[in-house]
Each structure stands twice: as structure tokens, then as C-alpha cells.
Coordinates of C-alpha atoms in Angstrom, one line a residue:
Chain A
X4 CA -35.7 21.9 33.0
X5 CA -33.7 19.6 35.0
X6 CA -34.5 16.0 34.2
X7 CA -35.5 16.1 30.5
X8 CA -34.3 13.3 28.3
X9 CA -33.0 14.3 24.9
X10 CA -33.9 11.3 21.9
X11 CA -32.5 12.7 18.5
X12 CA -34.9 11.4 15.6
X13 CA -32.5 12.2 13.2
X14 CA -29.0 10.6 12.8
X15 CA -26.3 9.1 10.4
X16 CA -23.4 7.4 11.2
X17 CA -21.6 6.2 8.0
X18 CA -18.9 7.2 5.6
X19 CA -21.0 9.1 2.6
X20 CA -19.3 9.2 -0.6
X21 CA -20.3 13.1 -0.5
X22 CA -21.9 16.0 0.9
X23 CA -21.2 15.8 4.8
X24 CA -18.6 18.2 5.7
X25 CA -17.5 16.0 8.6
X26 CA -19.2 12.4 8.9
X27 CA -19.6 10.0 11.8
X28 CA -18.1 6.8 10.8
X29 CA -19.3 4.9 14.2
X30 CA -21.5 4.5 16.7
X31 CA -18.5 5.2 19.4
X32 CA -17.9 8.7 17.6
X33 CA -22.1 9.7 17.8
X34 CA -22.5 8.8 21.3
X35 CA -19.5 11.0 21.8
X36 CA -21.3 13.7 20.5
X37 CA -24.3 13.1 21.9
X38 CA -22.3 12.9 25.8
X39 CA -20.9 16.5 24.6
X40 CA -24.1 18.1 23.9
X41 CA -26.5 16.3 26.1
X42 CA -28.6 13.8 24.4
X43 CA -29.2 10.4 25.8
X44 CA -30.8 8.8 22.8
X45 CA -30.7 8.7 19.2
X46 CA -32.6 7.0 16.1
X47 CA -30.2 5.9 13.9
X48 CA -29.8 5.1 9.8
X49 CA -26.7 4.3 8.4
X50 CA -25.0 6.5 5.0
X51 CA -25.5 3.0 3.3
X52 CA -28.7 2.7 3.2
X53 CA -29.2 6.1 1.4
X54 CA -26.5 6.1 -0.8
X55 CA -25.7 2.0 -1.5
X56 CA -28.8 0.2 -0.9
X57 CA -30.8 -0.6 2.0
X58 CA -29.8 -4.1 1.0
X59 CA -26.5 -3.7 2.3
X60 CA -27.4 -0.8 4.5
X61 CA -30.1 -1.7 6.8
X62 CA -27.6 -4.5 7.8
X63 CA -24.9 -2.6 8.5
X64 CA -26.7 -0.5 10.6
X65 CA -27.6 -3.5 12.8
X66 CA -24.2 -4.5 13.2
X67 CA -22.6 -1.0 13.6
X68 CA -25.1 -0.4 16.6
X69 CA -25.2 -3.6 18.3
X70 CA -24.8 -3.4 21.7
X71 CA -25.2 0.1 21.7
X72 CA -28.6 0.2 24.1
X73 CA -28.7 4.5 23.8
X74 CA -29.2 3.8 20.0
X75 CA -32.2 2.7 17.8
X76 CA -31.8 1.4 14.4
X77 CA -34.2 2.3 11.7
X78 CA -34.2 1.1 7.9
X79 CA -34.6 2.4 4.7
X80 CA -37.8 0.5 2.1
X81 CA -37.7 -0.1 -1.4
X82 CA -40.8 -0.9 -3.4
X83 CA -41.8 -4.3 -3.0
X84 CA -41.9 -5.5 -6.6
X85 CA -38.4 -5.7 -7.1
X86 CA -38.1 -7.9 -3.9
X87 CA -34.8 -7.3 -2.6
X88 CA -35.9 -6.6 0.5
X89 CA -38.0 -9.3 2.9
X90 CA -41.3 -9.3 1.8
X91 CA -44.8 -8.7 3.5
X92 CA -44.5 -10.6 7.3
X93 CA -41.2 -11.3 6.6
X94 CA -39.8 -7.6 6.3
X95 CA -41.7 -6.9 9.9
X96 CA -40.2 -9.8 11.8
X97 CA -37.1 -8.9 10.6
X98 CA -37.5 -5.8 12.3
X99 CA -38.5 -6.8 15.4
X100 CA -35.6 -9.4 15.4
X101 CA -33.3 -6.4 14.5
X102 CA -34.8 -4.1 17.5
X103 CA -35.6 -1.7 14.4
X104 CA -38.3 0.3 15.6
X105 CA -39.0 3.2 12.5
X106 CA -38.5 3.6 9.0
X107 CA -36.7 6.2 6.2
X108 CA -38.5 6.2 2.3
X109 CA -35.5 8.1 0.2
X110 CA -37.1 7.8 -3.0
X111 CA -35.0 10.1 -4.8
X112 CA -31.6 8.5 -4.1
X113 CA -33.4 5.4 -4.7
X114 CA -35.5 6.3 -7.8
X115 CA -38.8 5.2 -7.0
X116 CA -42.7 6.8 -6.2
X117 CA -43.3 7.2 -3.0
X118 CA -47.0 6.4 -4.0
X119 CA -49.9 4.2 -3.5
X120 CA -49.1 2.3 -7.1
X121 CA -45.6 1.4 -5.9
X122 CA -46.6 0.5 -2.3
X123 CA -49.9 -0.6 -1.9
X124 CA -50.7 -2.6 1.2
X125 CA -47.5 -2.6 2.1
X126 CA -47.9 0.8 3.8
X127 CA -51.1 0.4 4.6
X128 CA -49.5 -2.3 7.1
X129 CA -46.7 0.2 8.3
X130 CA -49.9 2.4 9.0
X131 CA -51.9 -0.3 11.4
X132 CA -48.7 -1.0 13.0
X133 CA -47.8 2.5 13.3
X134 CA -44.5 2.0 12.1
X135 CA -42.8 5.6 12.0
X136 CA -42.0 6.6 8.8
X137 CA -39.3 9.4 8.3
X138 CA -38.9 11.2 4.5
X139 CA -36.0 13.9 4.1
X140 CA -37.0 17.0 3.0
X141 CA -34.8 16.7 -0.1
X142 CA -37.3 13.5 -1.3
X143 CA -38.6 15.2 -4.2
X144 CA -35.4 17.1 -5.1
X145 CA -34.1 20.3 -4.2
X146 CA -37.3 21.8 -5.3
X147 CA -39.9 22.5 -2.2
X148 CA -42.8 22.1 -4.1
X149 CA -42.0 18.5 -5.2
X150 CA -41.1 17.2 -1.7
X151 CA -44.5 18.6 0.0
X152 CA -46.7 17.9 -3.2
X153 CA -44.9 13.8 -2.9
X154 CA -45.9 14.3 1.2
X155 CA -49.3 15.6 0.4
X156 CA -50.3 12.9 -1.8
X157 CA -48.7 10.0 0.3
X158 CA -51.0 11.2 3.3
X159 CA -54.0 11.6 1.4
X160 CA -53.1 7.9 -0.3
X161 CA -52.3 6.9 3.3
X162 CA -53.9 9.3 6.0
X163 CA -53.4 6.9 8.9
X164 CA -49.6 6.7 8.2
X165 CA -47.3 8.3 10.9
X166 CA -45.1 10.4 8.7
X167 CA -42.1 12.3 9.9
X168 CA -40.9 15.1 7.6
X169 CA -36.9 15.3 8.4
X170 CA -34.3 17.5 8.1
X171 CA -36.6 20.2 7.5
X172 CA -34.0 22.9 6.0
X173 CA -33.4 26.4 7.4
X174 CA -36.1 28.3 5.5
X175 CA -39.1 27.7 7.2
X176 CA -41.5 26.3 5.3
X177 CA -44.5 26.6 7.4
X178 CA -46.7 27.6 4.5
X179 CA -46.1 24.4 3.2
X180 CA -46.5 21.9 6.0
X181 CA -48.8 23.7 8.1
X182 CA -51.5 22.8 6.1
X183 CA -50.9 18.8 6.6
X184 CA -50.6 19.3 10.4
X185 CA -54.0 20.7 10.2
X186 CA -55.3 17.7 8.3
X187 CA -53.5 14.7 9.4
X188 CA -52.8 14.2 13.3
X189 CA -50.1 11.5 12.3
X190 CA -48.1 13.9 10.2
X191 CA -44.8 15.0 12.3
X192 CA -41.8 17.4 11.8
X193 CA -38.5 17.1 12.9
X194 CA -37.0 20.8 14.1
X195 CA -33.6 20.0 13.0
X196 CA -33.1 23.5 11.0
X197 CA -36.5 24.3 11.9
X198 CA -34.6 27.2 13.0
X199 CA -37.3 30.1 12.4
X200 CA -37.0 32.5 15.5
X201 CA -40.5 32.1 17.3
X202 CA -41.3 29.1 15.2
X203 CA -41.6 26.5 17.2
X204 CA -43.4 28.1 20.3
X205 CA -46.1 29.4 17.4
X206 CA -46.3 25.5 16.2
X207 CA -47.1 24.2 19.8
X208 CA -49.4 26.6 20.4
X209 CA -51.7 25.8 17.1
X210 CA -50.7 22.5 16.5
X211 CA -49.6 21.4 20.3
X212 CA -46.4 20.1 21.0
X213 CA -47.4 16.4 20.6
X214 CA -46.3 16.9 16.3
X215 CA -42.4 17.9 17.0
X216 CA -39.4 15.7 17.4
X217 CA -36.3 16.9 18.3
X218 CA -33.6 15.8 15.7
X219 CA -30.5 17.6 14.6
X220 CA -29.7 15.8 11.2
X221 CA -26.6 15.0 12.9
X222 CA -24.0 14.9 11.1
X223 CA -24.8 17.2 8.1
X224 CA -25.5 19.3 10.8
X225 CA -23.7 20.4 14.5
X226 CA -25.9 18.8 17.4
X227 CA -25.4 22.1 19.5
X228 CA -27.6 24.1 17.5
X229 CA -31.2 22.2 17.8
X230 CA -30.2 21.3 21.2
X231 CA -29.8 25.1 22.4
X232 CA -32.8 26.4 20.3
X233 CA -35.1 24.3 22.2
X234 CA -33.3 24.1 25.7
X235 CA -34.1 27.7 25.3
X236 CA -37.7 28.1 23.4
X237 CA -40.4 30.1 24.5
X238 CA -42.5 26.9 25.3
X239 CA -44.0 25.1 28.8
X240 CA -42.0 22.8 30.2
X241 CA -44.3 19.8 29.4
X242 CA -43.8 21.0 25.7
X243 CA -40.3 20.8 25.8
X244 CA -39.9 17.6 26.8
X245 CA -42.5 16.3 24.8
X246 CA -40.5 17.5 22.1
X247 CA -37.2 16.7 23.7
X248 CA -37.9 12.8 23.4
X249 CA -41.0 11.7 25.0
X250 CA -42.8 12.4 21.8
X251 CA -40.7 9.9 19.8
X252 CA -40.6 7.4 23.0
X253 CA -44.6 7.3 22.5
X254 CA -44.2 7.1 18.6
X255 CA -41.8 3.8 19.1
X256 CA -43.7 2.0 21.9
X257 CA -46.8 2.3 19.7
X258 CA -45.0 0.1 17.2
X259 CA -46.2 -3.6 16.6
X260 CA -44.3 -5.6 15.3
Chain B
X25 CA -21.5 16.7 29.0
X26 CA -19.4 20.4 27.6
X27 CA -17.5 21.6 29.9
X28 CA -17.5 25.9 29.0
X29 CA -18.6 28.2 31.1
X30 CA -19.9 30.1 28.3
X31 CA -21.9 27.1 26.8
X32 CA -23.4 26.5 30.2
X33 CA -24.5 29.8 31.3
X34 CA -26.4 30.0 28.0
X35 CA -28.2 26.7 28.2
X36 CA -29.2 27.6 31.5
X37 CA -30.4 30.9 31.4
X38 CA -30.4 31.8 27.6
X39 CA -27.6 34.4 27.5
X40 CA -24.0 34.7 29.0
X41 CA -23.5 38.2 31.0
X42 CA -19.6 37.8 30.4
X43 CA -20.1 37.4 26.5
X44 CA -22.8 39.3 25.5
X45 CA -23.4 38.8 21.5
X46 CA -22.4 40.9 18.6
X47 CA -24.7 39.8 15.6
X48 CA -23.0 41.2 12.3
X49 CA -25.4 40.1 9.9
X50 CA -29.4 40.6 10.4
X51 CA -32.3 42.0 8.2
X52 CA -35.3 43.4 9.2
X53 CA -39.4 42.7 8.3
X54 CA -40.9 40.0 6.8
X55 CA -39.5 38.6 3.1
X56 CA -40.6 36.9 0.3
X57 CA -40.6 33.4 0.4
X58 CA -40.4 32.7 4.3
X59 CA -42.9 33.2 6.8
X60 CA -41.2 35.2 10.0
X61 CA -43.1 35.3 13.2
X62 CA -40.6 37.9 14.9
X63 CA -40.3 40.6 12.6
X64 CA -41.4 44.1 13.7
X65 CA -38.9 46.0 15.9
X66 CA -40.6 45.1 19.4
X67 CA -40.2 41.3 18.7
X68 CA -36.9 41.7 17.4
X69 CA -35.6 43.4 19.8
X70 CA -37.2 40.9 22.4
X71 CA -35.3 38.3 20.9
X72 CA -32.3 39.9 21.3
X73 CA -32.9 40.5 25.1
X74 CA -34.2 36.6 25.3
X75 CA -30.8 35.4 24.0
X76 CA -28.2 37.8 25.1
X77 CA -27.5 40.0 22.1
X78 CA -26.2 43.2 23.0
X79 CA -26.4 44.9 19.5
X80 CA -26.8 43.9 15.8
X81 CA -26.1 45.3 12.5
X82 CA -29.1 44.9 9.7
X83 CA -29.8 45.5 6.1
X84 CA -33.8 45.7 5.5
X85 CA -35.9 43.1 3.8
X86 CA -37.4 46.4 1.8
X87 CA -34.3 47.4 1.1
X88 CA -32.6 44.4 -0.9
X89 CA -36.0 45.1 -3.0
X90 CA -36.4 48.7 -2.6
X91 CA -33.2 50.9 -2.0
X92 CA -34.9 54.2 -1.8
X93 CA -38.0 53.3 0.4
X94 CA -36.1 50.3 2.2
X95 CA -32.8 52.4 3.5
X96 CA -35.2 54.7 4.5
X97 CA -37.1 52.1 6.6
X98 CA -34.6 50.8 7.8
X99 CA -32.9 54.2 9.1
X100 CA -36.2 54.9 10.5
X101 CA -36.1 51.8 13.1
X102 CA -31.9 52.0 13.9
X103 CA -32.5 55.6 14.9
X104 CA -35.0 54.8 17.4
X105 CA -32.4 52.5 19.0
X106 CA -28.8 53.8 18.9
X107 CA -25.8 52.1 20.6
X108 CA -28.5 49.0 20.2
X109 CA -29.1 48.9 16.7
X110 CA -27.3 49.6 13.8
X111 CA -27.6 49.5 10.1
X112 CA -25.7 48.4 6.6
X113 CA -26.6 50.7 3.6
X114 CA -27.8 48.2 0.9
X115 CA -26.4 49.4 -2.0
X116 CA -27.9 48.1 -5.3
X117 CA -25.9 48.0 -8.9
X118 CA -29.0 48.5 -10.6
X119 CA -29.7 51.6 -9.0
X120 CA -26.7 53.4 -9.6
X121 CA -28.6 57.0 -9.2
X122 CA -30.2 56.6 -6.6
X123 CA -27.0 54.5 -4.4
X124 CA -24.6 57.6 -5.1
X125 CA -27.2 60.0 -3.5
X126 CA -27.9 57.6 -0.2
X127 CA -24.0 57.6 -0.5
X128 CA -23.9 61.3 -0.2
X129 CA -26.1 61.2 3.0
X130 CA -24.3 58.3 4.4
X131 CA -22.6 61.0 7.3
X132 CA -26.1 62.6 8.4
X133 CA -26.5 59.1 9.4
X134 CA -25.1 58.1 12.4
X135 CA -26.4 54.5 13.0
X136 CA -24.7 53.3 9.8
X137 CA -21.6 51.6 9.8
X138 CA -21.1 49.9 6.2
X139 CA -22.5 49.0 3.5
X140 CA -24.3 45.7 2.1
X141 CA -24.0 43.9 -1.2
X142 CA -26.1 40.9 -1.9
X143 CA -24.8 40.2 -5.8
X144 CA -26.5 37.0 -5.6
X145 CA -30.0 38.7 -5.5
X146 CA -28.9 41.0 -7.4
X147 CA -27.9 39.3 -10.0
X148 CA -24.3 41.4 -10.4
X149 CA -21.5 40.5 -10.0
X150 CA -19.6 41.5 -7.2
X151 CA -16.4 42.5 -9.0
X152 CA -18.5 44.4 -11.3
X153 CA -17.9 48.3 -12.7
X154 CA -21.5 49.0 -11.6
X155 CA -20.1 48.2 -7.6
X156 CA -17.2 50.6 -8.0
X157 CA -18.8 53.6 -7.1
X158 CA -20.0 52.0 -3.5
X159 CA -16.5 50.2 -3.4
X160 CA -14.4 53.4 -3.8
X161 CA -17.2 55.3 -1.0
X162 CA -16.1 52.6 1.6
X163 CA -12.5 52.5 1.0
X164 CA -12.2 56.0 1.4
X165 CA -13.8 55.8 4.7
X166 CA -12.6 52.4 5.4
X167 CA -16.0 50.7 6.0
X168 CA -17.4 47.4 6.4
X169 CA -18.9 45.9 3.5
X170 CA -21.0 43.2 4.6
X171 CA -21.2 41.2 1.2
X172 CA -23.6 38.0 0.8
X173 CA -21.3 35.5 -0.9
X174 CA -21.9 31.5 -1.6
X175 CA -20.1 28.9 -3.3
X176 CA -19.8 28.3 -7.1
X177 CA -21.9 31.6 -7.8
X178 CA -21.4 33.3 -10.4
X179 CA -21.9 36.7 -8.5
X180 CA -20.4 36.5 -4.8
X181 CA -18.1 33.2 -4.8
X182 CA -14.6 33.1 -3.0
X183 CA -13.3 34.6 -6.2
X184 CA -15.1 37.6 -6.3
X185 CA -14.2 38.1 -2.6
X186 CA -10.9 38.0 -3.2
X187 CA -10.7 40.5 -5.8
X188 CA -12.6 43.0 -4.2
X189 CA -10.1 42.5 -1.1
X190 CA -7.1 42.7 -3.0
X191 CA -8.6 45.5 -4.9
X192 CA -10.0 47.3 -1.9
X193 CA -7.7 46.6 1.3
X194 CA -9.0 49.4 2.9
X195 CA -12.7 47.7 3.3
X196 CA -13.4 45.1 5.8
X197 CA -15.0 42.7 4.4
X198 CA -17.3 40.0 6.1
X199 CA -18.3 37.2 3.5
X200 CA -22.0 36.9 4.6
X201 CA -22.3 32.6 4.6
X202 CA -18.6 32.0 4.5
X203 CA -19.1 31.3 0.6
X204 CA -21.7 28.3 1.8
X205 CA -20.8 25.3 -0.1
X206 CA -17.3 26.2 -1.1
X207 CA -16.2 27.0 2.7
X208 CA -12.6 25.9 2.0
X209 CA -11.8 28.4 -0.3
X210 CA -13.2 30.9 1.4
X211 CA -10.9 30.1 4.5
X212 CA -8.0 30.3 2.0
X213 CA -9.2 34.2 0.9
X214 CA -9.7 34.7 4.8
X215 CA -6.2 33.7 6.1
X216 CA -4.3 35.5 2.8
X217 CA -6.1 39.0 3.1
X218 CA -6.1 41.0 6.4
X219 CA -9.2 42.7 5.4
X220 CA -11.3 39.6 4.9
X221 CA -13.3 38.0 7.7
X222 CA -15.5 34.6 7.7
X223 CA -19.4 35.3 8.7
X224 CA -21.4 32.5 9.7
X225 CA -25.1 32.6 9.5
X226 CA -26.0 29.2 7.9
X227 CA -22.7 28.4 8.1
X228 CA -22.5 27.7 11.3
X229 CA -24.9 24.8 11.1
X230 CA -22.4 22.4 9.4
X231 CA -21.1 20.2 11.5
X232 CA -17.1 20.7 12.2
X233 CA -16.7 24.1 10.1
X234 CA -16.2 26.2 12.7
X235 CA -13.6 24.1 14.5
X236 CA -12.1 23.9 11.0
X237 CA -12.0 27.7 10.4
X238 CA -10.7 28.3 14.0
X239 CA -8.2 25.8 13.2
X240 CA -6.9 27.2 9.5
X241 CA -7.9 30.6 10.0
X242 CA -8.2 31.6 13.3
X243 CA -10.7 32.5 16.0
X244 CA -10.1 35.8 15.5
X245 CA -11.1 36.0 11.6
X246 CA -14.5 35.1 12.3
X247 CA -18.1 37.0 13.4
X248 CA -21.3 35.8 14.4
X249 CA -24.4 36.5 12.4
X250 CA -28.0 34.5 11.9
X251 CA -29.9 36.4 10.0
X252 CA -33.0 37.4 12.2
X253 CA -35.4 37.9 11.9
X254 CA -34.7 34.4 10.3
X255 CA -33.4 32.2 12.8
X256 CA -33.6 31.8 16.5
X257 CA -30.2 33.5 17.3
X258 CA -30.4 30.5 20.0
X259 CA -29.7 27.9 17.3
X260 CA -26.5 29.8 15.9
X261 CA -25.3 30.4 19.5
X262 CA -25.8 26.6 20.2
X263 CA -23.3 25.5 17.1
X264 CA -20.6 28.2 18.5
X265 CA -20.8 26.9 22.1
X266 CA -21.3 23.4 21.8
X267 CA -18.0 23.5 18.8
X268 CA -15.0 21.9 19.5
X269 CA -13.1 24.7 20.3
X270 CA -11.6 27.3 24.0
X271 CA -14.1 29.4 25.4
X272 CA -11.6 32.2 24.0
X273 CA -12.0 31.1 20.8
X274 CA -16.2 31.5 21.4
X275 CA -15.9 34.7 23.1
X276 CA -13.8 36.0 20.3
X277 CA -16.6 34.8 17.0
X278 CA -19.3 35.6 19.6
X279 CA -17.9 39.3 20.8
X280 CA -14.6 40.7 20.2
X281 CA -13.9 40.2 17.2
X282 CA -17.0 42.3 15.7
X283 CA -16.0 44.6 18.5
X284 CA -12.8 45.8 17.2
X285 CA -14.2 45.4 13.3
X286 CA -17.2 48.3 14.3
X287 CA -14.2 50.2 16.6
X288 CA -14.0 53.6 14.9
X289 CA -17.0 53.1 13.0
X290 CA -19.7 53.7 15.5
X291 CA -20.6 57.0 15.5
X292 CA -23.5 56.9 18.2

């Protein structure tokens, strides 16, 4: 497996207020982590944007990774009729200025619907540019059900968006998702805690190993454990390192900005 | 990139032949509310070949439900595999009957090393009357009693554990999840009683834990576990290896320690 090129989809650097055992305040202190365990890229949000605003957030995440050229910044949305983000062309040059190539909805921090009502065209622009969009698993709550029924309608509102499912959560939840990787080719799922034993080499063989990223919801959670389970899976080498990183490589260099 | 030798041999081949594993807490069959794809025997077992395990210790799926049909079961399938496979007796407060006569056959069975509680699904607590029977079996053999536990429960919390231990200082006891949530604690009931050791399925997941329990309590207070037929025992492995801590501190959670806990206690 010599040669394949590790791009976490799914990491925080920050100082949250709770509920991380051990953050990563900087960017110096992730790519640390990321030498130790073997990963040469990351895409990056900052605590602040989940648990502040992305108003302050999505800046600070620019600023905390400038410079860093192993890192990709991402940002977090809010609905558009409160405007305190950049709105409509605006929002996307900004972006593009900020080398900010994906994007996180946390709708239950940040109280909102996740829906067609609250978003409208907005989204259906993040779809034609096939901006990446990334929800956590806890989106709808701690309850399952909530998160996948918000994800089921947001795909059938928007069946062109590319929508990432993170942090998945150790029990695997395959007989909720499976049914929206059958229906939508743009829905994703990041294996951090995807740790089901045999999971992942069933996924790519019924779904193909073109709807994984590799992400370890770093640093909620230890980098060594995603990075291990899938050095080691039961898959073909071209799977893994599709999963490894050159799925999400495709995913940002399909972006338009 | 980590410099172990223990961390590199398993990224490159999947198991380390110096350290091979010791997995104190697994199940058996397929469970409620998660879809398993390994969980017969044969596919368990060629996990445990794929990642280096040399022998586990379960408690049945059935059993947690079902203590008559699933202790049975599970005898059924750690009999077919001795010195490979062993198993916990699930002992169930509801059931109190039926627990004191699997009690009673606990020596016919020579695969069994300890008992299991799991309050939390059982909805009892673990310093309740209704465990005393099971409690008072182990001490007098000195047992393991593989208990779940998890944080601010009102069943299997760090309190619980440590008034079972101080009650019971003949048991070992291995706090299945290191009392998930409220992990400090649970490192405090670890380093005060001798009889008290940190397992780490899930646990070992959250990022700097297990550097911080090798650093309060000691490599040597703490056993691997992941719950297959859950999780890819390759996942677990890759959060003990890639820690911040010696290789002797990994071949210790990994291996020795649940070594010398199941010394004396193996019969086959």
C-alpha cells in the first residue's frame, strides 16, 4: 500500500467550551498529529464556527490555517434571511478568496431547518457548484431517527447536493444510510467510527468505494483508530486509496467557485 | 511518522507476532439495534486471525436477553474452541432462579472464566441485593467480573464500581467502557482499589484517554476489549498503537496485563 496519500475529511482545531476530552488549539498541534499517524492532508473547521458563530468562526479558521498548504478550510452556513453571512455571489467569492473549498450545516447548535424553506436557492447553488456539504451525525440531536429523517428530506429537497454524513458514531447505522446511498450517487459517509467489523469492505462492494471518505473526527476522536481500520480493511487497493484521499481530492477539484 | 515497532508491524501486516492480542470484552451474534456483518463463529474467528488476536473472552448477544438459552449458546461455540475462546456467564438480576442454577454448573464448564453484569440493560443496579448472590459466587472463587459501566448511570457509574470493589476485593473487576463519559472518576476507582481494572472498548476512541490513564493509573491497570462482533478490532488496535505512550506500555493494555488477570482462571 506504499504510496497512498491520507486526506482526513473531518477535523477541528479550536478550543471548545465542552465535550472534547483533549482539543487541538492550532494548526501546528494537528499537523503534528497528522505526521504521527500518517496523514498528509486534512479538511479543516474551526470549534468557533460550531459553538460561537460562523460569523466569527469561518474567519478564524482562515487565519488559524494560513500558510498551512497540507490544510483546507471549510465553513459553516447559516440561513440566509438573517444575513450575517455574505450573501448569494458574495458568500461564494469569498470562498474562493479564502481557498475554502467545502462546507459544514450544524443546524442544531445553530437552531435552524436544514430545509428547502430556510435555504432555497441558496443550496440549489452549492448543488451546481458541487460545493461539498458536510452535516454531523448529531444534526438532528442525539436521536438517530431525527438526523437521518433531516438527511433524507434535505436530499430529496436537494437530490443533486453532495452531502457528507460526518462523524458517523460507533453503532453502525447502515440500516439507516444505506437506503440514501442506494438513491442518491452524491450522498457520502465519512468512516470516522464507522468502525463495524466487515463494514466497510461490504459498503464498497454494494455501493463501490467512490461514497467513503476517510476522516477521523479528529479531535473528539484518536486519529490512529480510522487510520489503522482502513490501512488494514479487507478492500482492493484501488479502494483504499480512493477512500484514503483521492475520493475527497475529486470531491474538491469538482468545486466552482 | 510513529516510531513503535509494535505500531508498525501492525500497519503493515495487520498483526504483531511479538504482541499477539488479548480481547477481554466481546459478544457474540447479531443484536438488536445494529447490523453486524461478522457475527457467526467462522467470521469471528477470521477476524481475530486477520488482526492478530490470540484469544477473547465473550458474553452472548442471546444471553444479555435470554440467560437460559443464551449461556447455553454461548457455551456451545467456546467449547468448540478452547485455549481460543472463552466465555463470561451473563448473570441477570431479574432472573435470580435460573442465575443460581448456571451458577451451580459454572465448574462443569471449563471455558468460563467470570461472570458478566450489564446493569445498564438491565436496568439494576449494580450494587443491588438482587447481584449479591453472583457477587458472593465470584468472590469465593475470585473471578473476573466483567461489569458494563458508564458515566452518570444510575446503574453501573464509577460509584457503583467502587462499592462493589470495596465490597468484593476478592473479584477482579474490569469496568467494561471505563465508565464512558465520566472517565476521570473512573481512573480514581482504578488507582485506589487493586481489584479494579480500566476496559476500553469505546473508550479507546477518545482522543488522549489512554495516554491519560497510562499516566494517572498505569499501563498496567488497563485491558483491551472492542466489543466484536461490533468493531473492527483493527480500529481499537489503531488508538492503542498510535497513543502517545512506550511500546511497553502497548504490550502491557494489549497483552499482559489480561494475561496475568485470566492466570489461574483458565481451566482449558
Amino acid at each position: 500500500m506504499a504510496g497512498i496519500s491520507y486526506f482526513d475529511c473531518n477535523v477541528s482545531i479550536g478550543r471548545p467550551k465542552s465535550g472534547v476530552y483533549r482539543p487541538c488549539p492550532t494548526a501546528g498541534e494537528l499537523l503534528a498529529e497528522m505526521d504521527w499517524v500518517g496523514v498528509d492532508q486534512a479538511l479543516v473547521h474551526h470549534a468557533l464556527m460550531r459553538g460561537q458563530s460562523p460569523v466569527v468562526g469561518n474567519q478564524v479558521l482562515v487565519e488559524e490555517i494560513a500558510g498551512e498548504e497540507r490544510l483546507v478550510g471549510s465553513w459553516a452556513i447559516l440561513p440566509p434571511q438573517t444575513r450575517e453571512l455574505p450573501q448569494g455571489e458574495d458568500f461564494f467569492t469569498a470562498m474562493a478568496q479564502a481557498g475554502v473549498r467545502a462546507l459544514w450545516a450544524f443546524p442544531m447548535e445553530h437552531r435552524y431547518l436544514l430545509n428547502r424553506l430556510t435555504f432555497g436557492p441558496f443550496l440549489d447553488q452549492v448543488a451546481e457548484r458541487r460545493i461539498p456539504l458536510f452535516i454531523p451525525r448529531n444534526a438532528g440531536g442525539t436521536d438517530p431517527v431525527a438526523t437521518w429523517q433531516l438527511v433524507s428530506q434535505l436530499l430529496a429537497e436537494y437530490p443533486k447536493l453532495t452531502l457528507v454524513l460526518a462523524a458517523h458514531g460507533p453503532w453502525g447505522e447502515d440500516r439507516y444510510f444505506r437506503p440514501l446511498l442506494e438513491r442518491y450517487p452524491r450522498f457520502y459517509l465519512d468512516i470516522s467510527r464507522y468502525e463495524l467489523d466487515g463494514g466497510l469492505g461490504e459498503l464498497v462492494s454494494l455501493y463501490g468505494a467512490e461514497r467513503l471518505l476517510y476522516g477521523s473526527n479528529f479531535p473528539a476522536n484518536a486519529m490512529g483508530g480510522p487510520r489503522m481500520m482502513l490501512a488494514r480493511a479487507e478492500i482492493s487497493e484501488e479502494a483504499r486509496r480512493a477512500i484514503a484521499g483521492d475520493n475527497l481530492r475529486r470531491l474538491l477539484q469538482e468545486v466552482q467557485l | 511518522m510513529i516510531d513503535s515497532p509494535i505500531a508498525r508491524e501492525f500497519l503493515e501486516t495487520g498483526r504483531c507476532q511479538s504482541c499477539p492480542i488479548i480481547d477481554m470484552h466481546a459478544h457474540y451474534g447479531p443484536f438488536s439495534g445494529i447490523y453486524m456483518p461478522n457475527h457467526t463463529p467462522e467470521q469471528m474467528l477470521a477476524t481475530l486471525d486477520r488482526c492478530g488476536v490470540e484469544l477473547i473472552v465473550s458474553s452472548g448477544h442471546t444471553a444479555l436477553e435470554d440467560v437460559v438459552r443464551g449461556n447455553a449458546e454461548m457455551l456451545s461455540i467456546t467449547e468448540r474452541y478452547p485455549g481460543r475462546w472463552y466465555a463470561y456467564l451473563v448473570y441477570n438480576p431479574h432472573y435470580p432462579a435460573e442465575g443460581q442454577a448456571q451458577l451451580e454448573e459454572y465448574d462443569r464448564h471449563p471455558t468460563l472464566v467470570g461472570l458478566k453484569f450489564h446493569p445498564s440493560m438491565h436496568a439494576y443496579p449494580l450494587t443491588g441485593e438482587a447481584y449479591r448472590p453472583a457477587l458472593e459466587f465470584a468472590a469465593a472463587r475470585r473471578l473476573i467480573v466483567l461489569t458494563h459501566t458508564w458515566g452518570d448511570s444510575p446503574y453501573n457509574g464509577p460509584e457503583h464500581l467502587a462499592q462493589v470493589a470495596e465490597r468484593y476485593p476478592e473479584v477482579t473487576f474490569l469496568a467494561g467502557h471505563s465508565c464512558h463519559g465520566e472517565f476521570q472518576k473512573c481512573m480514581e476507582v482504578a488507582r485506589k482499589y487493586p481489584n479494579v481494572y480500566l476496559e476500553l472498548t469505546a473508550a479507546y476512541a477518545v482522543r488522549g484517554l489512554i495516554e491519560q490513564m497510562v499516566e494517572t493509573v498505569g499501563a498496567h491497570k488497563i485491558v483491551f476489549g472492542c466489543d466484536l462482533p461490533w468493531f473492527d478490532p483493527h480500529y481499537a488496535i489503531g488508538c492503542v498503537v498510535m497513543a502517545h505512550i512506550s511500546d511497553g506500555a502497548r504490550r502491557a493494555i494489549l497483552r499482559e496485563n489480561a494475561l496475568r488477570i485470566l492466570e489461574g482462571r483458565r481451566r482449558v
